XYZ file of C-alpha atoms in Angstrom:
784
model
C -16.378 -32.009 165.479
C -14.388 -28.919 166.453
C -12.473 -27.207 163.677
C -10.231 -24.181 164.133
C -10.785 -23.205 160.476
C -14.459 -22.554 161.272
C -13.422 -20.027 163.961
C -11.072 -18.349 161.481
C -13.846 -18.071 158.911
C -16.081 -16.581 161.607
C -13.426 -13.904 162.152
C -13.076 -13.288 158.374
C -16.810 -12.775 158.115
C -16.648 -10.136 160.811
C -13.719 -8.515 158.955
C -15.854 -8.287 155.829
C -18.827 -6.851 157.724
C -16.605 -4.269 159.389
C -14.866 -3.164 156.195
C -11.419 -4.690 156.759
C -11.215 -5.754 153.088
C -12.671 -2.599 151.533
C -10.508 -1.200 148.758
C -10.871 2.434 149.819
C -9.325 2.069 153.283
C -5.724 1.764 154.450
C -6.205 -1.565 156.310
C -4.021 -4.531 155.416
C -4.986 -8.015 156.620
C -2.261 -10.657 156.547
C -2.527 -14.309 157.572
C 0.174 -16.403 159.262
C 3.002 -14.161 157.972
C 3.670 -10.531 157.236
C 5.308 -8.506 154.492
C 6.156 -5.803 157.026
C 9.901 -6.273 157.545
C 9.851 -5.241 161.219
C 6.991 -7.636 161.974
C 8.680 -10.538 160.161
C 11.905 -9.943 162.072
C 10.167 -9.745 165.440
C 8.332 -13.012 164.818
C 11.529 -14.963 164.182
C 11.815 -17.432 167.000
C 8.239 -16.789 168.119
C 7.042 -20.368 167.668
C 4.490 -21.363 170.340
C 6.269 -24.699 170.724
C 9.294 -22.877 172.091
C 11.519 -23.984 169.266
C 13.694 -21.552 167.345
C 11.596 -21.514 164.193
C 9.225 -18.710 163.189
C 5.695 -18.377 164.554
C 2.791 -16.113 163.719
C -0.798 -15.436 164.789
C -3.730 -16.282 162.546
C -4.273 -12.650 161.483
C -1.986 -9.619 161.515
C -3.886 -6.383 160.787
C -2.162 -3.052 160.144
C -3.215 0.412 158.945
C -0.849 2.678 157.040
C -2.287 5.761 158.812
C -1.212 4.431 162.251
C 1.982 2.505 161.554
C 2.872 2.086 165.234
C -0.226 -0.118 165.865
C -0.895 -3.750 165.038
C -4.048 -5.777 165.708
C -3.360 -9.532 165.954
C -5.836 -12.388 166.274
C -5.446 -15.950 167.568
C -8.280 -18.487 167.217
C -9.315 -21.681 168.940
C -12.288 -23.898 168.094
C -13.352 -24.906 171.611
C -14.590 -22.526 174.293
C -12.589 -24.421 176.920
C -9.428 -23.599 174.925
C -9.871 -19.900 175.448
C -7.578 -19.064 178.362
C -5.373 -20.815 180.915
C -4.988 -19.639 184.485
C -1.351 -18.630 184.161
C -1.299 -17.638 180.465
C 1.648 -19.953 180.025
C 0.282 -22.451 177.465
C 0.402 -20.570 174.126
C 0.056 -23.725 172.023
C -3.197 -24.799 173.718
C -5.125 -21.629 174.500
C -6.173 -18.613 172.395
C -5.415 -15.920 174.988
C -2.080 -17.474 175.874
C -1.136 -17.700 172.213
C -2.039 -14.173 171.184
C -0.242 -12.681 174.231
C 2.786 -14.827 173.340
C 2.990 -13.235 169.878
C 2.175 -9.799 171.201
C 5.136 -9.955 173.580
C 7.444 -10.327 170.623
C 5.770 -7.635 168.572
C 5.380 -4.992 171.296
C 9.119 -4.348 171.242
C 8.379 -2.033 168.300
C 4.580 -1.732 168.089
C 1.553 -1.002 170.180
C -0.241 -4.330 169.890
C -3.959 -4.989 170.302
C -4.196 -8.722 170.911
C -7.537 -10.417 170.275
C -8.296 -14.010 171.295
C -11.394 -15.654 169.745
C -12.734 -19.064 170.795
C -15.813 -20.913 169.570
C -17.528 -21.695 166.289
C -20.606 -19.475 166.563
C -20.438 -15.731 166.967
C -23.282 -15.571 169.469
C -21.550 -18.015 171.854
C -17.924 -17.108 171.109
C -15.523 -15.932 173.779
C -13.610 -12.840 172.756
C -10.864 -11.280 174.908
C -9.028 -8.126 173.881
C -5.737 -6.877 175.299
C -3.486 -3.870 174.875
C 0.241 -4.513 174.867
C 1.970 -1.083 174.872
C 5.076 -0.495 172.795
C 8.343 -0.836 174.677
C 6.723 -2.758 177.548
C 6.527 -6.441 178.347
C 3.185 -6.051 180.105
C -0.394 -6.370 178.873
C -3.754 -5.128 180.078
C -7.387 -5.558 179.004
C -8.284 -3.110 176.276
C -11.257 -1.020 177.343
C -13.333 1.687 175.701
C -12.792 5.372 176.405
C -15.465 5.045 179.087
C -13.747 2.055 180.700
C -16.055 -0.689 179.370
C -14.699 -4.163 178.591
C -14.503 -5.111 174.861
C -16.096 -8.502 174.176
C -16.698 -8.348 170.411
C -14.692 -7.847 167.246
C -14.426 -4.132 166.318
C -13.363 -2.121 163.312
C -9.665 -1.327 163.067
C -10.452 2.341 163.672
C -12.315 1.557 166.881
C -9.522 -0.718 168.139
C -6.903 1.989 167.516
C -9.098 4.769 168.883
C -9.529 2.892 172.158
C -5.813 1.975 172.271
C -4.590 5.508 171.638
C -6.412 6.836 174.727
C -4.543 4.503 177.001
C -2.299 6.722 179.218
C 0.785 4.542 178.708
C 0.399 4.518 174.954
C -0.306 8.255 174.853
C 2.754 9.005 176.972
C 5.085 6.866 174.875
C 3.813 8.360 171.607
C 4.252 11.821 173.007
C 7.797 11.017 174.089
C 8.564 9.662 170.617
C 7.109 12.800 169.016
C 9.108 15.141 171.233
C 12.269 13.143 170.569
C 11.594 13.581 166.856
C 11.048 17.326 167.346
C 14.572 17.634 168.705
C 15.921 15.761 165.706
C 13.914 17.979 163.382
C 15.191 21.092 165.081
C 18.760 20.008 164.510
C 18.020 19.080 160.917
C 16.445 22.452 160.144
C 19.302 24.246 161.865
C 21.978 22.380 159.909
C 20.372 22.071 156.469
C 17.378 24.358 156.062
C 18.868 27.564 157.586
C 15.435 28.639 158.843
C 14.871 31.374 161.392
C 13.347 30.446 164.778
C 9.978 31.884 163.754
C 9.994 29.962 160.466
C 10.612 26.535 161.978
C 7.150 26.049 163.578
C 5.525 27.555 160.464
C 7.193 24.935 158.292
C 5.849 22.210 160.609
C 2.307 23.582 160.654
C 2.263 24.350 156.911
C 3.482 20.900 156.019
C 0.896 19.218 158.221
C -1.802 21.358 156.539
C -0.451 20.291 153.110
C -0.444 16.629 154.110
C -4.181 16.882 154.799
C -4.467 17.029 151.010
C -4.477 13.354 149.988
C -3.263 14.068 146.469
C -0.268 15.980 147.804
C 0.480 13.411 150.539
C 1.002 10.681 147.933
C 2.583 12.784 145.176
C 5.017 15.197 146.885
C 7.928 12.927 145.976
C 7.249 13.347 142.262
C 8.142 17.044 142.115
C 11.627 18.439 141.542
C 12.953 20.538 144.459
C 11.983 23.930 142.986
C 8.493 22.852 141.967
C 7.910 21.192 145.358
C 8.137 24.567 147.111
C 5.503 26.010 144.767
C 3.215 23.016 145.215
C 3.684 23.162 148.988
C 2.446 26.772 149.042
C -0.347 26.125 146.549
C -1.758 23.252 148.606
C -1.616 25.282 151.826
C -3.584 28.095 150.234
C -6.101 25.580 148.892
C -6.549 23.867 152.249
C -6.823 27.192 154.116
C -9.460 28.354 151.646
C -11.413 25.111 151.919
C -11.274 25.285 155.720
C -13.240 28.553 155.628
C -12.490 29.465 159.213
C -15.006 32.085 160.377
C -13.707 35.650 160.788
C -10.384 34.802 159.121
C -8.713 36.564 156.209
C -7.078 34.266 153.716
C -4.088 36.578 153.343
C -3.596 36.702 157.133
C -3.492 32.932 157.291
C -1.192 32.247 154.367
C 1.170 35.255 154.278
C 3.453 33.987 157.088
C 4.211 30.903 154.995
C 5.297 32.903 151.951
C 8.944 33.343 153.035
C 9.332 29.575 153.363
C 7.872 29.093 149.857
C 10.779 31.090 148.391
C 13.501 30.049 150.836
C 16.649 29.356 148.753
C 17.982 26.477 150.914
C 14.737 24.500 150.606
C 14.342 24.595 146.850
C 17.651 23.211 145.702
C 19.117 19.705 145.635
C 22.255 18.938 147.666
C 24.757 16.138 147.579
C 23.316 14.605 150.728
C 19.690 15.316 149.797
C 19.404 15.210 145.993
C 15.586 15.553 146.189
C 15.971 18.701 148.246
C 15.743 19.597 151.912
C 12.010 20.407 151.757
C 11.266 16.945 150.421
C 13.238 15.429 153.284
C 11.332 17.546 155.801
C 7.933 16.654 154.344
C 8.879 12.979 154.228
C 9.939 12.952 157.889
C 6.829 14.833 159.052
C 4.622 12.513 156.988
C 6.194 9.450 158.602
C 6.630 10.661 162.157
C 4.019 13.337 162.866
C 1.058 12.945 160.558
C 0.073 9.495 161.966
C 0.155 11.039 165.455
C -1.913 14.109 164.683
C -4.413 12.147 162.606
C -5.303 10.242 165.783
C -4.753 12.737 168.645
C -7.094 15.572 167.698
C -6.867 16.826 171.288
C -3.141 17.410 171.076
C -1.634 20.846 170.338
C 1.132 19.370 168.205
C 2.080 22.704 166.596
C 2.329 24.344 170.035
C 4.406 21.428 171.284
C 6.872 21.751 168.412
C 7.007 25.537 168.952
C 7.686 24.975 172.619
C 10.391 22.404 171.914
C 12.107 24.792 169.444
C 12.049 27.568 172.048
C 14.013 25.374 174.468
C 17.031 25.732 172.227
C 16.846 29.528 172.064
C 16.134 30.370 175.730
C 12.723 31.798 174.813
C 11.202 33.726 171.939
C 13.368 36.842 171.754
C 11.507 38.304 168.773
C 7.938 37.588 169.816
C 7.826 39.921 172.807
C 6.397 38.405 175.938
C 5.229 35.116 174.425
C 5.416 32.259 176.963
C 3.627 29.130 175.793
C 1.530 27.283 178.351
C 2.703 23.656 178.960
C 0.262 21.034 177.800
C -0.438 19.583 181.263
C -1.432 23.084 182.466
C -3.852 23.635 179.545
C -5.344 20.268 180.527
C -5.531 21.468 184.140
C -7.472 24.576 183.034
C -10.061 22.447 181.277
C -10.614 20.379 184.440
C -10.737 23.378 186.775
C -13.273 25.046 184.497
C -15.418 21.893 184.396
C -15.887 22.385 180.643
C -18.625 20.200 179.114
C -20.483 19.854 175.840
C -22.725 22.801 176.651
C -19.851 25.203 177.434
C -18.586 28.030 175.244
C -14.897 28.723 175.716
C -13.059 31.972 174.941
C -9.339 32.704 174.716
C -8.577 36.327 173.756
C -4.827 35.598 173.464
C -5.138 32.244 171.688
C -1.567 31.772 170.433
C -1.309 28.305 168.933
C -4.704 27.349 170.406
C -3.519 25.189 173.273
C -6.300 26.212 175.698
C -9.015 25.806 173.091
C -7.746 22.366 172.130
C -7.532 21.200 175.749
C -11.045 22.509 176.428
C -12.340 20.861 173.276
C -10.903 17.531 174.374
C -12.598 17.772 177.761
C -15.890 18.839 176.165
C -15.803 15.998 173.649
C -15.579 13.517 176.517
C -19.070 14.521 177.562
C -20.635 14.084 174.084
C -23.007 11.260 173.159
C -23.403 11.965 169.410
C -21.466 13.159 166.373
C -23.804 16.181 166.108
C -22.730 17.314 169.597
C -19.076 16.873 168.657
C -19.483 18.952 165.483
C -21.320 21.642 167.432
C -18.379 21.968 169.825
C -15.779 22.272 167.077
C -17.843 24.632 164.945
C -19.573 26.884 167.509
C -18.145 26.583 170.997
C -14.451 27.476 170.702
C -13.804 31.212 170.335
C -10.322 32.679 169.963
C -8.472 35.936 169.179
C -4.835 36.281 168.140
C -3.115 39.431 166.971
C 0.324 38.368 165.736
C 0.162 37.077 162.154
C 2.596 34.184 162.670
C 0.865 32.988 165.824
C -2.520 33.368 164.169
C -1.362 31.195 161.273
C -0.156 28.552 163.747
C -3.404 28.685 165.709
C -5.523 28.524 162.554
C -3.591 25.556 161.204
C -3.939 23.837 164.578
C -7.724 24.182 164.471
C -7.851 22.951 160.861
C -5.932 19.880 161.935
C -8.568 19.105 164.510
C -10.839 17.625 161.855
C -14.467 18.496 161.090
C -15.679 21.859 162.254
C -13.856 25.138 162.763
C -13.144 27.352 165.719
C -14.247 30.966 165.553
C -10.784 32.508 165.324
C -10.453 36.275 164.999
C -7.242 37.886 163.723
C -6.596 41.245 165.347
C -6.444 42.969 168.733
C -8.726 41.569 171.406
C -9.408 45.205 172.367
C -10.734 46.126 168.903
C -14.326 47.338 169.270
C -15.644 45.236 166.412
C -14.057 42.037 167.770
C -15.217 42.784 171.307
C -18.772 43.193 170.073
C -18.695 39.810 168.386
C -17.066 38.140 171.394
C -19.817 39.338 173.712
C -22.455 38.013 171.319
C -21.037 34.521 171.758
C -21.998 34.718 175.462
C -19.096 32.459 176.520
C -19.318 30.941 180.007
C -15.634 29.957 180.247
C -12.599 32.144 179.588
C -8.980 31.002 179.559
C -5.956 33.201 179.063
C -2.165 33.271 179.202
C -1.682 36.973 178.424
C 1.493 38.336 176.794
C 3.834 39.182 179.619
C 4.081 42.939 179.917
C 7.820 43.238 180.653
C 7.113 46.501 182.601
C 4.813 47.993 179.975
C 1.929 49.214 182.177
C -0.386 49.755 179.189
C -0.080 46.033 178.411
C -0.077 44.775 182.001
C -1.233 41.162 182.318
C -4.128 42.143 184.592
C -5.537 44.445 181.891
C -5.926 41.366 179.634
C -7.428 39.394 182.530
C -9.972 42.158 183.229
C -10.824 42.374 179.530
C -11.362 38.589 179.263
C -13.774 38.740 182.229
C -15.632 41.658 180.642
C -16.221 39.551 177.467
C -17.725 36.621 179.413
C -21.342 36.000 180.252
C -22.603 36.769 183.757
C -21.353 34.166 186.257
C -18.918 32.833 183.666
C -15.676 31.220 184.907
C -12.492 33.096 183.956
C -9.122 31.405 184.465
C -5.752 33.087 183.890
C -2.126 32.122 184.279
C -0.053 35.165 185.155
C 3.245 36.066 186.894
C 3.083 35.786 190.667
C 3.713 39.566 190.815
C 0.114 40.084 189.697
C -0.972 38.306 192.890
C 1.286 40.010 195.389
C 1.745 43.530 194.070
C -0.903 46.112 194.943
C -1.697 47.041 191.339
C -4.679 49.395 190.722
C -6.208 47.012 188.132
C -6.749 44.461 190.906
C -9.185 46.847 192.594
C -10.956 47.485 189.281
C -11.320 43.727 188.780
C -12.779 43.083 192.225
C -15.365 45.827 191.795
C -16.920 43.776 189.004
C -15.746 40.177 189.442
C -15.206 37.684 192.264
C -11.819 36.169 193.002
C -12.644 32.496 193.547
C -9.184 30.955 193.784
C -5.439 31.447 193.287
C -3.027 28.552 192.797
C 0.747 29.032 193.073
C 2.555 27.016 190.381
C 6.090 25.579 190.114
C 8.791 28.274 189.963
C 10.373 26.718 186.854
C 7.124 25.890 185.005
C 8.084 27.972 181.983
C 11.708 26.867 181.926
C 13.907 28.148 180.261
C 11.887 31.376 180.585
C 12.320 32.731 184.108
C 8.730 33.581 185.115
C 7.187 32.382 188.384
C 3.474 31.842 187.577
C 0.148 31.407 189.343
C -3.414 30.593 188.262
C -6.292 32.911 189.089
C -9.960 31.858 188.912
C -12.774 34.406 188.796
C -16.560 34.509 188.539
C -17.396 37.156 185.968
C -19.756 40.066 186.628
C -20.268 39.217 190.296
C -18.620 41.875 192.513
C -16.162 40.536 195.097
C -17.494 40.783 198.651
C -14.435 40.407 200.928
C -16.508 40.436 204.105
C -18.540 37.357 203.267
C -16.557 35.616 200.532
C -13.471 33.527 201.240
C -11.028 32.958 198.384
C -9.430 29.492 198.049
C -5.651 29.278 197.798
C -3.673 26.263 196.620
C 0.056 25.618 196.802
C 0.499 23.727 193.517
C 4.306 23.778 193.450
C 5.163 20.143 192.903
C 3.707 18.851 189.647
C 6.063 15.872 189.276
C 8.040 17.460 186.428
C 11.775 18.031 186.735
C 14.198 20.078 184.663
C 16.502 18.250 182.287
C 19.314 19.678 180.214
C 18.084 18.722 176.786
C 14.414 17.845 177.261
C 13.163 20.736 179.380
C 10.725 19.832 182.193
C 9.618 16.200 182.010
C 7.516 13.835 184.095
C 9.852 10.833 183.976
C 8.203 9.145 186.949
C 4.700 9.579 185.482
C 3.334 11.095 188.674
C 1.394 13.946 187.050
C -1.996 12.176 186.606
C -2.267 11.420 190.316
C -1.106 14.942 191.299
C -3.486 16.521 188.807
C -6.468 14.594 190.175
C -5.593 15.492 193.739
C -5.230 19.209 192.841
C -8.532 19.350 190.953
C -10.361 17.498 193.728
C -9.018 19.793 196.447
C -10.057 22.840 194.409
C -13.567 21.605 193.586
C -14.139 20.620 197.217
C -12.448 23.807 198.522
C -10.415 21.677 200.938
C -8.238 23.207 203.644
C -5.115 21.094 204.145
C -2.062 22.401 206.078
C 0.853 22.897 203.726
C -1.348 22.496 200.627
C -4.426 24.727 200.560
C -6.430 27.188 202.627
C -9.158 29.848 202.468
C -9.019 33.528 203.424
C -10.902 36.804 203.119
C -8.920 39.101 200.782
C -9.221 42.576 199.281
C -7.331 44.253 196.465
C -4.709 45.400 198.971
C -3.845 41.891 200.218
C -1.532 39.324 198.729
C -3.398 36.783 196.603
C -1.397 33.622 197.149
C -1.390 30.563 199.352
C 2.059 31.368 200.666
C 0.672 34.408 202.501
C -2.118 32.520 204.334
C -1.303 28.842 204.430
C -0.337 27.119 207.668
C 2.930 25.247 207.431
C 2.521 21.481 207.530
C 4.653 20.428 210.474
C 3.722 16.794 209.903
C 6.431 16.878 207.181
C 9.006 17.546 209.858
C 11.029 14.408 210.661
C 14.169 13.305 212.462
C 15.877 13.166 209.056
C 15.218 16.886 208.501
C 17.296 17.715 211.579
C 19.933 15.115 210.777
C 20.368 16.563 207.290
C 20.937 20.072 208.643
C 23.409 18.939 211.270
C 25.304 16.684 208.853
C 25.666 19.532 206.371
C 26.917 21.788 209.144
C 29.470 19.172 210.278
C 30.686 18.293 206.772
C 31.176 21.963 205.917
C 33.250 22.553 209.002
C 35.320 19.421 208.460
C 36.177 20.660 204.931
C 37.081 24.044 206.437
C 39.194 22.227 209.082
C 37.176 23.831 211.887
C 37.636 20.804 214.129
C 36.848 22.729 217.333
C 33.407 23.534 215.935
C 32.934 19.926 214.908
C 33.943 18.678 218.380
C 31.304 20.853 219.981
C 28.705 18.663 218.306
C 30.227 15.188 218.271
C 31.694 15.348 221.787
C 28.504 16.676 223.386
C 27.294 14.752 226.412
C 24.945 12.057 225.127
C 21.275 12.167 226.032
C 18.338 9.820 225.528
C 17.627 9.252 221.843
C 14.479 10.861 220.376
C 12.667 8.608 217.919
C 10.063 10.994 216.513
C 9.140 14.663 216.295
C 6.079 15.523 218.374
C 5.049 19.121 217.616
C 1.570 18.887 219.161
C 2.517 21.010 222.187
C 4.748 23.490 220.389
C 3.746 27.157 220.099
C 3.796 29.731 217.320
C 6.343 32.538 217.517
C 6.818 35.543 215.213
C 10.424 35.620 214.067
C 10.812 39.230 215.285
C 9.754 38.028 218.776
C 12.815 35.792 218.875
C 15.355 37.723 216.789
C 16.531 41.148 215.772
C 16.739 41.136 211.967
C 19.491 42.824 210.034
C 20.164 42.921 206.320
C 23.457 41.942 204.701
C 25.501 44.411 202.720
C 26.300 44.481 199.020
C 29.927 43.769 198.095
C 30.830 43.542 194.419
C 33.377 41.123 193.063
C 35.528 44.027 191.969
C 35.772 45.390 195.511
C 36.479 42.070 197.215
C 39.965 41.294 198.499
C 41.309 37.926 199.504
C 41.503 36.977 203.167
C 39.981 34.791 205.915
C 36.582 36.413 206.517
C 33.600 34.235 205.656
C 31.429 35.712 202.892
C 27.895 34.322 203.177
C 25.887 34.434 199.941
C 22.393 33.382 198.900
C 23.353 29.811 198.021
C 21.883 26.477 199.148
C 25.017 24.621 200.259
C 28.360 24.884 202.120
C 26.644 26.519 205.098
C 26.112 29.593 202.924
C 29.856 30.161 202.562
C 30.489 31.413 199.022
C 34.137 32.412 199.485
C 36.544 34.089 201.902
C 37.390 37.763 201.647
C 39.835 40.259 203.122
C 37.223 42.725 204.397
C 36.424 42.762 208.111
C 33.294 40.932 209.304
C 30.108 43.001 209.617
C 28.031 40.425 211.520
C 28.683 38.459 214.715
C 28.794 34.695 215.108
C 26.140 32.651 216.975
C 23.547 34.000 214.526
C 21.400 32.462 211.757
C 21.564 33.567 208.147
C 18.477 33.256 205.942
C 18.470 33.844 202.197
C 15.770 36.324 201.191
C 16.742 36.106 197.508
C 18.495 33.504 195.365
C 17.963 30.139 197.088
C 15.181 31.662 199.155
C 14.601 30.249 202.650
C 17.880 28.414 203.085
C 18.895 28.925 206.728
C 22.355 28.296 208.237
C 23.755 28.592 211.755
C 26.915 30.757 211.694
C 29.349 30.078 214.540
C 31.910 32.791 213.622
C 31.813 36.455 212.546
C 31.188 36.984 208.794
C 30.148 39.270 206.014
C 26.667 38.627 204.511
C 25.624 39.710 201.016
C 22.621 41.943 200.551
C 20.627 38.867 199.465
C 20.895 37.495 203.010
C 19.148 38.468 206.231
C 20.850 37.868 209.573
C 18.928 36.808 212.709
C 20.422 37.997 216.051
C 18.853 35.992 218.944
C 17.007 37.758 221.768
C 17.453 34.594 223.872
C 20.422 32.533 224.970
C 21.084 30.612 221.706
C 23.914 28.133 221.134
C 24.905 25.862 218.270
C 22.351 23.203 219.255
C 19.283 25.480 219.452
C 20.621 27.408 216.414
C 20.689 24.261 214.239
C 17.228 23.277 215.553
C 15.702 26.608 214.594
C 17.539 26.672 211.223
C 15.828 23.358 210.427
C 12.403 24.828 211.326
C 12.986 27.990 209.284
C 13.698 25.860 206.212
C 10.156 24.531 206.329
C 9.044 28.038 205.274
C 10.896 27.812 201.947
C 7.709 26.813 200.142
C 6.248 30.271 200.809
C 8.914 32.179 198.943
C 10.577 32.295 195.511
C 12.172 34.688 193.083
C 8.797 36.348 192.533
C 7.913 36.508 196.249
C 11.101 37.251 198.125
C 11.507 36.843 201.909
C 12.447 40.467 202.612
C 12.911 41.867 206.105
C 9.286 42.934 206.592
C 7.891 39.531 205.530
C 10.487 37.686 207.580
C 9.799 39.732 210.708
C 6.104 38.937 210.540
C 6.567 35.251 209.621
C 5.558 32.715 212.263
C 7.356 29.497 213.074
C 6.352 26.712 215.469
C 8.860 25.782 218.215
C 9.011 23.900 221.561
C 7.550 26.036 224.346
C 7.309 25.967 228.100
C 3.984 26.157 229.936
C 4.707 29.843 230.480
C 4.707 30.296 226.717
C 8.432 31.035 226.567
C 10.771 29.282 224.161
C 11.996 25.903 225.480
C 15.694 26.264 224.607
C 16.740 23.292 226.716
C 14.414 20.940 224.776
C 15.928 22.022 221.472
C 19.464 21.482 222.795
C 18.603 17.999 224.145
C 16.933 17.107 220.871
C 19.983 17.905 218.699
C 22.303 16.160 221.194
C 20.132 13.056 220.931
C 20.974 12.677 217.244
C 23.642 10.073 216.444
C 26.674 12.267 215.759
C 29.279 10.798 218.118
C 32.913 9.708 217.754
């Protein structure tokens, strides 16, 4: 006879075998009800019968180390009671029931829902689901390698598999970054810490919380003694870590000012146990569970980066620009790092590149011995600044077993260089300190040095300002004499927001001289990563588009694809520009009817606001022609801009010298047809021309019907053909397609603009088909 109690006992036996009931772990197994207040509240009204009374699964399993996860079990005796087709019969089927409870619990927890049916383990049906926190959806829980889970696992294994789910990872990261903003405000208001001390307090506290005795006893000390104990435990943990090539003083000295900070060691009315206690308590509750699971995550770097968002960059640490996490991940994929790789970062900072590479390398491991080898022997770093070295060292300690080979000192020091070369690293990654016009510390000098330290045919990857790719710097020639430029990828202009640096990635093969005659370099336009700027959160991927974009980028690089508007290949020397914008063919397939409509509508709306009704009438009262339904550019021809136009530069006019009047002043803006204001000076340019911003909002093009003054950030195009408003608006639309080629780092100055090519309708003779352009604009639906 079937008995559900037998199935429950079967599950209990597996719990015992897997250590659920062991005294020395942090696992709590509860049956039918929970002492966790949040769980009890969520299960009110969760009865499977649909009534208002309380319901609960057979087993509720939690672990104090990962408080945002629950594992719940529902049992049925018969195999045919395992799962219904629609999952809508929670009282009768195990899967339906466990998902019913999980839906209530996942409002506040990541829930792993396990349904078990049958009375013998060998024949039992076991289904396992992940129900992410904050969602109402569920999905099968799979292993890190994507395999289905059909047996009962240890709590650690369940949570390990669950934490690698992208949705869970993303939500936990969002929660952590939200907390970092709260922590920043708390430290600002109550701790009175400097900007450089804030990340040190975070990293030092996380190191201290590694000490189990301290993690359970820090609340027992009075405020003054807590500071002393905090410093004592950090020194102890640093010493026990025994990081190769480190000096204990170098690692602990940056924390000493916090250990004697007056605001931290005294009780206050609001915080009678002291501000430091409150900080440790919050980090223990909010951050330690996260970092104890996500060993691949540069949590210290993330906090540092979040703190910098409130200061507009690190004003004291000259030239430091931290690499965003998704870019460090991108480096690890571009490098194809694996368990046999050795990775070097000679400007390690908080260790973000090394951690990302480690994560990628660990994915290729098949044993604990291989994992330990990676952490202990295959991550090599150098950092000169004491504070950053302390952050990087603490980050590597927090990774778990094994230690990176971190060197404290200058990467150019002869002794350090000698040791680096002995490691024979086959991958190098670097985000050098930005030189800020100091030629002796130019970014390319660091790049060259990194390549010198790599093994022959090693892969060197650098993220540097776009100026390194487009300026003819002598170090570029020195690099190409010894190393091959494999690829350059242009990155989003605002990647380092709020720091105003336009970056690119360079990929080299070390110790293989660049042969420009036979070797083509690959160029990628990686401008749209899915992240957008927000006022308080920096750049965020709210639509979760990054994973798909990342995979497409990496695939196109590894395959060396050539896709118009996205990537291309070209022979280059040290004298050429090293960027996709200089070589890539514009993707005219992105040109649509809506592109033209948008330009014309903006032109009309501007002139309506300016009460230029005669100009408006010229468009809306034009003789109607047959409507065009699509843009067919297959028979268009390429024209250099200087073939069609004479180019003239605008003229600088300061605010102090402006007078009021009726002359249009065209600035480098992206709206209002370029009209910034009206001035009293006489016009310096004629109407029936096109203005194009070479600076500011680079590439914005506007047809100007009347005479005007243009600022020195604007170039003016005088037609060599019979242009009117219709052909002018058509060409302005086409010019805007070129915006992707230019930015603050690569301006569209007169020489570049003159040589730029655009594709336009052409006659069989090869001449510009002006009549076609006019008919096209007249075909758009702008009529009274």
